[in-house]
């Protein structure tokens, strides 16, 4: 599919920079290149995928707009499958806008959001999964998310889906053979459940098992810090992020709204949230803050319960532990630099599965171990391996689940001895 018009967009982010890239795609790209560009050499042949050095010149006034490197990528060996012109100019927004307006005057149309990727998809240069991977890669917040998106961008998911489709077509052929040639084929020659169906079901399940970890890679792990007032929650947030994000004060109830910050540990993004101290609220504002705490805890992937080891455990500590028994809990025992009034094994009601770690938010003791523990609580050793294909997109997950359900129904109908037409459908 070829589009008749030619589009243009500034491909680099807004703001000043050393280099700015302006991209043109469409049937007029080569013609426009000849009109706007004056090479340092007198004559050029416009070889595909080659950089040329020269000036961008205004067609109307003849004024030099910028000194640039320019390349023309001939169809179909370009990103969009059309002729693509790329101008590498200086990254001053004024220069880029001037060149952009000149290109519009020469017949280009400003590209709609995502239109270059859409043309690449419509022209068969990438499949839909690769287009989605491109958007995910641009928005990735961590190294692991980039690695997962890159695998998909290279077509790994599309190839796996193609293989699954071949398996299902072969399985259908076995089933239809039992319908059409019952008089010609001896029953034992046709397996009850085609082996391809079993293989496809297994590979589908393997793909689906990668989704939970992929979600953490793309969206990050939501870790909420909770505890009674003055346990050191704000100090912990500041120490983990290396920035003064939250106010630290000995007056109880300093934090009333939740404060969020982001860190990256071993290529995985962690979204940290500092919350108000849990106690009997002293006023309506503090009550509102404590209500927000419970909302955040309900949505957390990991709950970090902060306990002050320099003071005896209180009813507030017990309430926090009791209300988070069903959560993925890490018990961070703070102020380990001070004499302890109790031992970790003495914490009442703490689930056996909960992680325990001694830290000092003030001096940084144990914080590297805490970061690693947050990741280990939600991402298994097997899931940390992003060398293989993983499913990170909810649409893909839903489609695979639907396919798995249909395969299950086919196997059930065969197992129940129903006519093979049911399994075929």
PDB file of N, CA, C and O in Angstrom, residues 114-170:
ATOM      1  N   UNK A 114       2.554   9.019  15.293  1.00  0.00           N
ATOM      2  CA  UNK A 114       2.695   7.602  14.955  1.00  0.00           C
ATOM      3  C   UNK A 114       2.515   7.264  13.491  1.00  0.00           C
ATOM      4  O   UNK A 114       2.465   6.085  13.121  1.00  0.00           O
ATOM      5  N   UNK A 115       2.459   8.290  12.622  1.00  0.00           N
ATOM      6  CA  UNK A 115       2.142   8.004  11.217  1.00  0.00           C
ATOM      7  C   UNK A 115       3.283   7.298  10.492  1.00  0.00           C
ATOM      8  O   UNK A 115       3.047   6.495   9.578  1.00  0.00           O
ATOM      9  N   UNK A 116       4.528   7.557  10.867  1.00  0.00           N
ATOM     10  CA  UNK A 116       5.642   6.853  10.231  1.00  0.00           C
ATOM     11  C   UNK A 116       5.553   5.356  10.528  1.00  0.00           C
ATOM     12  O   UNK A 116       5.725   4.519   9.638  1.00  0.00           O
ATOM     13  N   UNK A 117       5.260   5.019  11.792  1.00  0.00           N
ATOM     14  CA  UNK A 117       5.108   3.603  12.158  1.00  0.00           C
ATOM     15  C   UNK A 117       3.890   2.992  11.472  1.00  0.00           C
ATOM     16  O   UNK A 117       3.915   1.832  11.060  1.00  0.00           O
ATOM     17  N   UNK A 118       2.817   3.786  11.344  1.00  0.00           N
ATOM     18  CA  UNK A 118       1.612   3.276  10.682  1.00  0.00           C
ATOM     19  C   UNK A 118       1.898   2.946   9.220  1.00  0.00           C
ATOM     20  O   UNK A 118       1.466   1.912   8.710  1.00  0.00           O
ATOM     21  N   UNK A 119       2.651   3.815   8.565  1.00  0.00           N
ATOM     22  CA  UNK A 119       2.995   3.546   7.156  1.00  0.00           C
ATOM     23  C   UNK A 119       3.895   2.320   7.054  1.00  0.00           C
ATOM     24  O   UNK A 119       3.770   1.528   6.109  1.00  0.00           O
ATOM     25  N   UNK A 120       4.812   2.167   7.992  1.00  0.00           N
ATOM     26  CA  UNK A 120       5.676   0.985   7.998  1.00  0.00           C
ATOM     27  C   UNK A 120       4.839  -0.287   8.124  1.00  0.00           C
ATOM     28  O   UNK A 120       5.099  -1.297   7.458  1.00  0.00           O
ATOM     29  N   UNK A 121       3.805  -0.223   8.958  1.00  0.00           N
ATOM     30  CA  UNK A 121       2.913  -1.379   9.141  1.00  0.00           C
ATOM     31  C   UNK A 121       2.077  -1.625   7.882  1.00  0.00           C
ATOM     32  O   UNK A 121       1.990  -2.760   7.383  1.00  0.00           O
ATOM     33  N   UNK A 122       1.477  -0.574   7.339  1.00  0.00           N
ATOM     34  CA  UNK A 122       0.611  -0.732   6.165  1.00  0.00           C
ATOM     35  C   UNK A 122       1.394  -1.186   4.942  1.00  0.00           C
ATOM     36  O   UNK A 122       0.863  -1.885   4.072  1.00  0.00           O
ATOM     37  N   UNK A 123       2.667  -0.811   4.873  1.00  0.00           N
ATOM     38  CA  UNK A 123       3.500  -1.206   3.733  1.00  0.00           C
ATOM     39  C   UNK A 123       4.241  -2.516   3.971  1.00  0.00           C
ATOM     40  O   UNK A 123       5.094  -2.902   3.174  1.00  0.00           O
ATOM     41  N   UNK A 124       3.920  -3.197   5.096  1.00  0.00           N
ATOM     42  CA  UNK A 124       4.475  -4.522   5.339  1.00  0.00           C
ATOM     43  C   UNK A 124       5.910  -4.541   5.832  1.00  0.00           C
ATOM     44  O   UNK A 124       6.550  -5.600   5.822  1.00  0.00           O
ATOM     45  N   UNK A 125       6.431  -3.405   6.283  1.00  0.00           N
ATOM     46  CA  UNK A 125       7.805  -3.372   6.778  1.00  0.00           C
ATOM     47  C   UNK A 125       7.902  -3.934   8.195  1.00  0.00           C
ATOM     48  O   UNK A 125       8.923  -4.480   8.578  1.00  0.00           O
ATOM     49  N   UNK A 126       6.852  -3.748   8.983  1.00  0.00           N
ATOM     50  CA  UNK A 126       6.796  -4.310  10.332  1.00  0.00           C
ATOM     51  C   UNK A 126       5.394  -4.878  10.543  1.00  0.00           C
ATOM     52  O   UNK A 126       4.441  -4.456   9.880  1.00  0.00           O
ATOM     53  N   UNK A 127       5.279  -5.850  11.472  1.00  0.00           N
ATOM     54  CA  UNK A 127       3.949  -6.345  11.828  1.00  0.00           C
ATOM     55  C   UNK A 127       3.419  -5.545  13.019  1.00  0.00           C
ATOM     56  O   UNK A 127       4.115  -4.678  13.566  1.00  0.00           O
ATOM     57  N   UNK A 128       2.192  -5.838  13.415  1.00  0.00           N
ATOM     58  CA  UNK A 128       1.564  -5.059  14.476  1.00  0.00           C
ATOM     59  C   UNK A 128       2.320  -5.210  15.796  1.00  0.00           C
ATOM     60  O   UNK A 128       2.484  -4.243  16.549  1.00  0.00           O
ATOM     61  N   UNK A 129       2.806  -6.412  16.078  1.00  0.00           N
ATOM     62  CA  UNK A 129       3.563  -6.635  17.312  1.00  0.00           C
ATOM     63  C   UNK A 129       4.838  -5.801  17.331  1.00  0.00           C
ATOM     64  O   UNK A 129       5.227  -5.253  18.370  1.00  0.00           O
ATOM     65  N   UNK A 130       5.495  -5.667  16.181  1.00  0.00           N
ATOM     66  CA  UNK A 130       6.700  -4.847  16.106  1.00  0.00           C
ATOM     67  C   UNK A 130       6.379  -3.367  16.272  1.00  0.00           C
ATOM     68  O   UNK A 130       7.141  -2.626  16.900  1.00  0.00           O
ATOM     69  N   UNK A 131       5.255  -2.930  15.716  1.00  0.00           N
ATOM     70  CA  UNK A 131       4.842  -1.528  15.891  1.00  0.00           C
ATOM     71  C   UNK A 131       4.583  -1.227  17.360  1.00  0.00           C
ATOM     72  O   UNK A 131       4.980  -0.167  17.874  1.00  0.00           O
ATOM     73  N   UNK A 132       3.934  -2.154  18.043  1.00  0.00           N
ATOM     74  CA  UNK A 132       3.683  -1.976  19.475  1.00  0.00           C
ATOM     75  C   UNK A 132       4.987  -2.009  20.265  1.00  0.00           C
ATOM     76  O   UNK A 132       5.167  -1.271  21.234  1.00  0.00           O
ATOM     77  N   UNK A 133       5.923  -2.855  19.830  1.00  0.00           N
ATOM     78  CA  UNK A 133       7.220  -2.948  20.500  1.00  0.00           C
ATOM     79  C   UNK A 133       8.001  -1.654  20.358  1.00  0.00           C
ATOM     80  O   UNK A 133       8.709  -1.241  21.282  1.00  0.00           O
ATOM     81  N   UNK A 134       7.882  -1.010  19.212  1.00  0.00           N
ATOM     82  CA  UNK A 134       8.576   0.252  18.990  1.00  0.00           C
ATOM     83  C   UNK A 134       8.097   1.314  19.976  1.00  0.00           C
ATOM     84  O   UNK A 134       8.904   2.022  20.596  1.00  0.00           O
ATOM     85  N   UNK A 135       6.772   1.402  20.159  1.00  0.00           N
ATOM     86  CA  UNK A 135       6.220   2.356  21.115  1.00  0.00           C
ATOM     87  C   UNK A 135       6.653   2.011  22.542  1.00  0.00           C
ATOM     88  O   UNK A 135       7.000   2.890  23.336  1.00  0.00           O
ATOM     89  N   UNK A 136       6.659   0.706  22.858  1.00  0.00           N
ATOM     90  CA  UNK A 136       7.062   0.269  24.198  1.00  0.00           C
ATOM     91  C   UNK A 136       8.536   0.559  24.457  1.00  0.00           C
ATOM     92  O   UNK A 136       8.926   0.936  25.566  1.00  0.00           O
ATOM     93  N   UNK A 137       9.365   0.401  23.429  1.00  0.00           N
ATOM     94  CA  UNK A 137      10.798   0.639  23.587  1.00  0.00           C
ATOM     95  C   UNK A 137      11.077   2.117  23.838  1.00  0.00           C
ATOM     96  O   UNK A 137      11.927   2.478  24.663  1.00  0.00           O
ATOM     97  N   UNK A 138      10.364   2.993  23.141  1.00  0.00           N
ATOM     98  CA  UNK A 138      10.540   4.432  23.328  1.00  0.00           C
ATOM     99  C   UNK A 138      10.129   4.839  24.739  1.00  0.00           C
ATOM    100  O   UNK A 138      10.755   5.694  25.373  1.00  0.00           O
ATOM    101  N   UNK A 139       9.070   4.192  25.268  1.00  0.00           N
ATOM    102  CA  UNK A 139       8.551   4.557  26.597  1.00  0.00           C
ATOM    103  C   UNK A 139       9.187   3.772  27.733  1.00  0.00           C
ATOM    104  O   UNK A 139       8.857   4.000  28.896  1.00  0.00           O
ATOM    105  N   UNK A 140      10.089   2.831  27.423  1.00  0.00           N
ATOM    106  CA  UNK A 140      10.660   1.945  28.450  1.00  0.00           C
ATOM    107  C   UNK A 140      11.367   2.741  29.548  1.00  0.00           C
ATOM    108  O   UNK A 140      12.100   3.684  29.272  1.00  0.00           O
ATOM    109  N   UNK A 141      11.145   2.309  30.789  1.00  0.00           N
ATOM    110  CA  UNK A 141      11.729   3.001  31.940  1.00  0.00           C
ATOM    111  C   UNK A 141      12.926   2.262  32.520  1.00  0.00           C
ATOM    112  O   UNK A 141      13.534   2.734  33.468  1.00  0.00           O
ATOM    113  N   UNK A 142      13.250   1.097  31.989  1.00  0.00           N
ATOM    114  CA  UNK A 142      14.342   0.318  32.561  1.00  0.00           C
ATOM    115  C   UNK A 142      15.067  -0.465  31.476  1.00  0.00           C
ATOM    116  O   UNK A 142      14.568  -0.640  30.363  1.00  0.00           O
ATOM    117  N   UNK A 143      16.251  -0.947  31.825  1.00  0.00           N
ATOM    118  CA  UNK A 143      17.058  -1.735  30.897  1.00  0.00           C
ATOM    119  C   UNK A 143      16.344  -3.024  30.495  1.00  0.00           C
ATOM    120  O   UNK A 143      16.381  -3.438  29.328  1.00  0.00           O
ATOM    121  N   UNK A 144      15.684  -3.677  31.469  1.00  0.00           N
ATOM    122  CA  UNK A 144      14.974  -4.923  31.178  1.00  0.00           C
ATOM    123  C   UNK A 144      13.821  -4.689  30.210  1.00  0.00           C
ATOM    124  O   UNK A 144      13.565  -5.506  29.321  1.00  0.00           O
ATOM    125  N   UNK A 145      13.102  -3.569  30.377  1.00  0.00           N
ATOM    126  CA  UNK A 145      11.994  -3.257  29.472  1.00  0.00           C
ATOM    127  C   UNK A 145      12.508  -3.015  28.059  1.00  0.00           C
ATOM    128  O   UNK A 145      11.890  -3.443  27.075  1.00  0.00           O
ATOM    129  N   UNK A 146      13.659  -2.349  27.944  1.00  0.00           N
ATOM    130  CA  UNK A 146      14.266  -2.126  26.624  1.00  0.00           C
ATOM    131  C   UNK A 146      14.637  -3.456  25.966  1.00  0.00           C
ATOM    132  O   UNK A 146      14.386  -3.665  24.773  1.00  0.00           O
ATOM    133  N   UNK A 147      15.240  -4.351  26.755  1.00  0.00           N
ATOM    134  CA  UNK A 147      15.664  -5.648  26.218  1.00  0.00           C
ATOM    135  C   UNK A 147      14.464  -6.452  25.730  1.00  0.00           C
ATOM    136  O   UNK A 147      14.507  -7.072  24.657  1.00  0.00           O
ATOM    137  N   UNK A 148      13.377  -6.434  26.504  1.00  0.00           N
ATOM    138  CA  UNK A 148      12.173  -7.173  26.114  1.00  0.00           C
ATOM    139  C   UNK A 148      11.558  -6.594  24.842  1.00  0.00           C
ATOM    140  O   UNK A 148      11.147  -7.331  23.937  1.00  0.00           O
ATOM    141  N   UNK A 149      11.506  -5.256  24.756  1.00  0.00           N
ATOM    142  CA  UNK A 149      10.933  -4.609  23.575  1.00  0.00           C
ATOM    143  C   UNK A 149      11.788  -4.851  22.342  1.00  0.00           C
ATOM    144  O   UNK A 149      11.268  -5.020  21.232  1.00  0.00           O
ATOM    145  N   UNK A 150      13.119  -4.881  22.530  1.00  0.00           N
ATOM    146  CA  UNK A 150      14.018  -5.103  21.401  1.00  0.00           C
ATOM    147  C   UNK A 150      13.812  -6.490  20.797  1.00  0.00           C
ATOM    148  O   UNK A 150      13.823  -6.659  19.573  1.00  0.00           O
ATOM    149  N   UNK A 151      13.607  -7.499  21.661  1.00  0.00           N
ATOM    150  CA  UNK A 151      13.335  -8.854  21.170  1.00  0.00           C
ATOM    151  C   UNK A 151      12.092  -8.861  20.283  1.00  0.00           C
ATOM    152  O   UNK A 151      12.072  -9.474  19.219  1.00  0.00           O
ATOM    153  N   UNK A 152      11.053  -8.171  20.746  1.00  0.00           N
ATOM    154  CA  UNK A 152       9.799  -8.131  19.989  1.00  0.00           C
ATOM    155  C   UNK A 152       9.964  -7.310  18.718  1.00  0.00           C
ATOM    156  O   UNK A 152       9.412  -7.640  17.670  1.00  0.00           O
ATOM    157  N   UNK A 153      10.738  -6.219  18.799  1.00  0.00           N
ATOM    158  CA  UNK A 153      10.951  -5.366  17.635  1.00  0.00           C
ATOM    159  C   UNK A 153      11.672  -6.118  16.523  1.00  0.00           C
ATOM    160  O   UNK A 153      11.446  -5.871  15.333  1.00  0.00           O
ATOM    161  N   UNK A 154      12.546  -7.053  16.899  1.00  0.00           N
ATOM    162  CA  UNK A 154      13.269  -7.853  15.919  1.00  0.00           C
ATOM    163  C   UNK A 154      12.413  -8.970  15.329  1.00  0.00           C
ATOM    164  O   UNK A 154      12.892  -9.781  14.539  1.00  0.00           O
ATOM    165  N   UNK A 155      11.134  -9.038  15.754  1.00  0.00           N
ATOM    166  CA  UNK A 155      10.211  -9.989  15.148  1.00  0.00           C
ATOM    167  C   UNK A 155      10.114 -11.328  15.838  1.00  0.00           C
ATOM    168  O   UNK A 155       9.520 -12.264  15.300  1.00  0.00           O
ATOM    169  N   UNK A 156      10.676 -11.442  17.061  1.00  0.00           N
ATOM    170  CA  UNK A 156      10.668 -12.733  17.755  1.00  0.00           C
ATOM    171  C   UNK A 156       9.248 -13.205  18.045  1.00  0.00           C
ATOM    172  O   UNK A 156       8.926 -14.387  17.852  1.00  0.00           O
ATOM    173  N   UNK A 157       8.382 -12.290  18.502  1.00  0.00           N
ATOM    174  CA  UNK A 157       7.008 -12.686  18.812  1.00  0.00           C
ATOM    175  C   UNK A 157       6.251 -13.083  17.554  1.00  0.00           C
ATOM    176  O   UNK A 157       5.519 -14.083  17.531  1.00  0.00           O
ATOM    177  N   UNK A 158       6.435 -12.320  16.472  1.00  0.00           N
ATOM    178  CA  UNK A 158       5.757 -12.645  15.215  1.00  0.00           C
ATOM    179  C   UNK A 158       6.147 -14.022  14.701  1.00  0.00           C
ATOM    180  O   UNK A 158       5.296 -14.775  14.218  1.00  0.00           O
ATOM    181  N   UNK A 159       7.439 -14.366  14.818  1.00  0.00           N
ATOM    182  CA  UNK A 159       7.894 -15.690  14.363  1.00  0.00           C
ATOM    183  C   UNK A 159       7.297 -16.806  15.213  1.00  0.00           C
ATOM    184  O   UNK A 159       6.923 -17.863  14.691  1.00  0.00           O
ATOM    185  N   UNK A 160       7.196 -16.568  16.529  1.00  0.00           N
ATOM    186  CA  UNK A 160       6.611 -17.584  17.406  1.00  0.00           C
ATOM    187  C   UNK A 160       5.129 -17.778  17.101  1.00  0.00           C
ATOM    188  O   UNK A 160       4.631 -18.905  17.070  1.00  0.00           O
ATOM    189  N   UNK A 161       4.415 -16.687  16.849  1.00  0.00           N
ATOM    190  CA  UNK A 161       2.989 -16.784  16.521  1.00  0.00           C
ATOM    191  C   UNK A 161       2.799 -17.511  15.191  1.00  0.00           C
ATOM    192  O   UNK A 161       1.879 -18.321  15.035  1.00  0.00           O
ATOM    193  N   UNK A 162       3.676 -17.229  14.226  1.00  0.00           N
ATOM    194  CA  UNK A 162       3.599 -17.934  12.941  1.00  0.00           C
ATOM    195  C   UNK A 162       3.793 -19.442  13.142  1.00  0.00           C
ATOM    196  O   UNK A 162       3.107 -20.262  12.517  1.00  0.00           O
ATOM    197  N   UNK A 163       4.736 -19.810  14.015  1.00  0.00           N
ATOM    198  CA  UNK A 163       4.990 -21.232  14.276  1.00  0.00           C
ATOM    199  C   UNK A 163       3.777 -21.872  14.960  1.00  0.00           C
ATOM    200  O   UNK A 163       3.373 -22.993  14.605  1.00  0.00           O
ATOM    201  N   UNK A 164       3.176 -21.165  15.903  1.00  0.00           N
ATOM    202  CA  UNK A 164       1.980 -21.688  16.568  1.00  0.00           C
ATOM    203  C   UNK A 164       0.847 -21.879  15.575  1.00  0.00           C
ATOM    204  O   UNK A 164       0.103 -22.867  15.648  1.00  0.00           O
ATOM    205  N   UNK A 165       0.729 -20.950  14.644  1.00  0.00           N
ATOM    206  CA  UNK A 165      -0.336 -21.065  13.637  1.00  0.00           C
ATOM    207  C   UNK A 165      -0.120 -22.307  12.771  1.00  0.00           C
ATOM    208  O   UNK A 165      -1.068 -23.028  12.447  1.00  0.00           O
ATOM    209  N   UNK A 166       1.138 -22.568  12.388  1.00  0.00           N
ATOM    210  CA  UNK A 166       1.452 -23.772  11.600  1.00  0.00           C
ATOM    211  C   UNK A 166       1.066 -25.030  12.376  1.00  0.00           C
ATOM    212  O   UNK A 166       0.478 -25.973  11.821  1.00  0.00           O
ATOM    213  N   UNK A 167       1.374 -25.046  13.670  1.00  0.00           N
ATOM    214  CA  UNK A 167       1.012 -26.198  14.501  1.00  0.00           C
ATOM    215  C   UNK A 167      -0.500 -26.419  14.506  1.00  0.00           C
ATOM    216  O   UNK A 167      -0.979 -27.556  14.384  1.00  0.00           O
ATOM    217  N   UNK A 168      -1.264 -25.337  14.632  1.00  0.00           N
ATOM    218  CA  UNK A 168      -2.725 -25.452  14.700  1.00  0.00           C
ATOM    219  C   UNK A 168      -3.320 -25.870  13.353  1.00  0.00           C
ATOM    220  O   UNK A 168      -4.280 -26.633  13.308  1.00  0.00           O
ATOM    221  N   UNK A 169      -2.740 -25.355  12.271  1.00  0.00           N
ATOM    222  CA  UNK A 169      -3.208 -25.773  10.932  1.00  0.00           C
ATOM    223  C   UNK A 169      -2.946 -27.259  10.732  1.00  0.00           C
ATOM    224  O   UNK A 169      -3.788 -27.999  10.204  1.00  0.00           O
ATOM    225  N   UNK A 170      -1.763 -27.726  11.160  1.00  0.00           N
ATOM    226  CA  UNK A 170      -1.451 -29.161  11.040  1.00  0.00           C
ATOM    227  C   UNK A 170      -2.397 -30.007  11.894  1.00  0.00           C
ATOM    228  O   UNK A 170      -2.857 -31.080  11.469  1.00  0.00           O
TER     229      UNK A 170
END
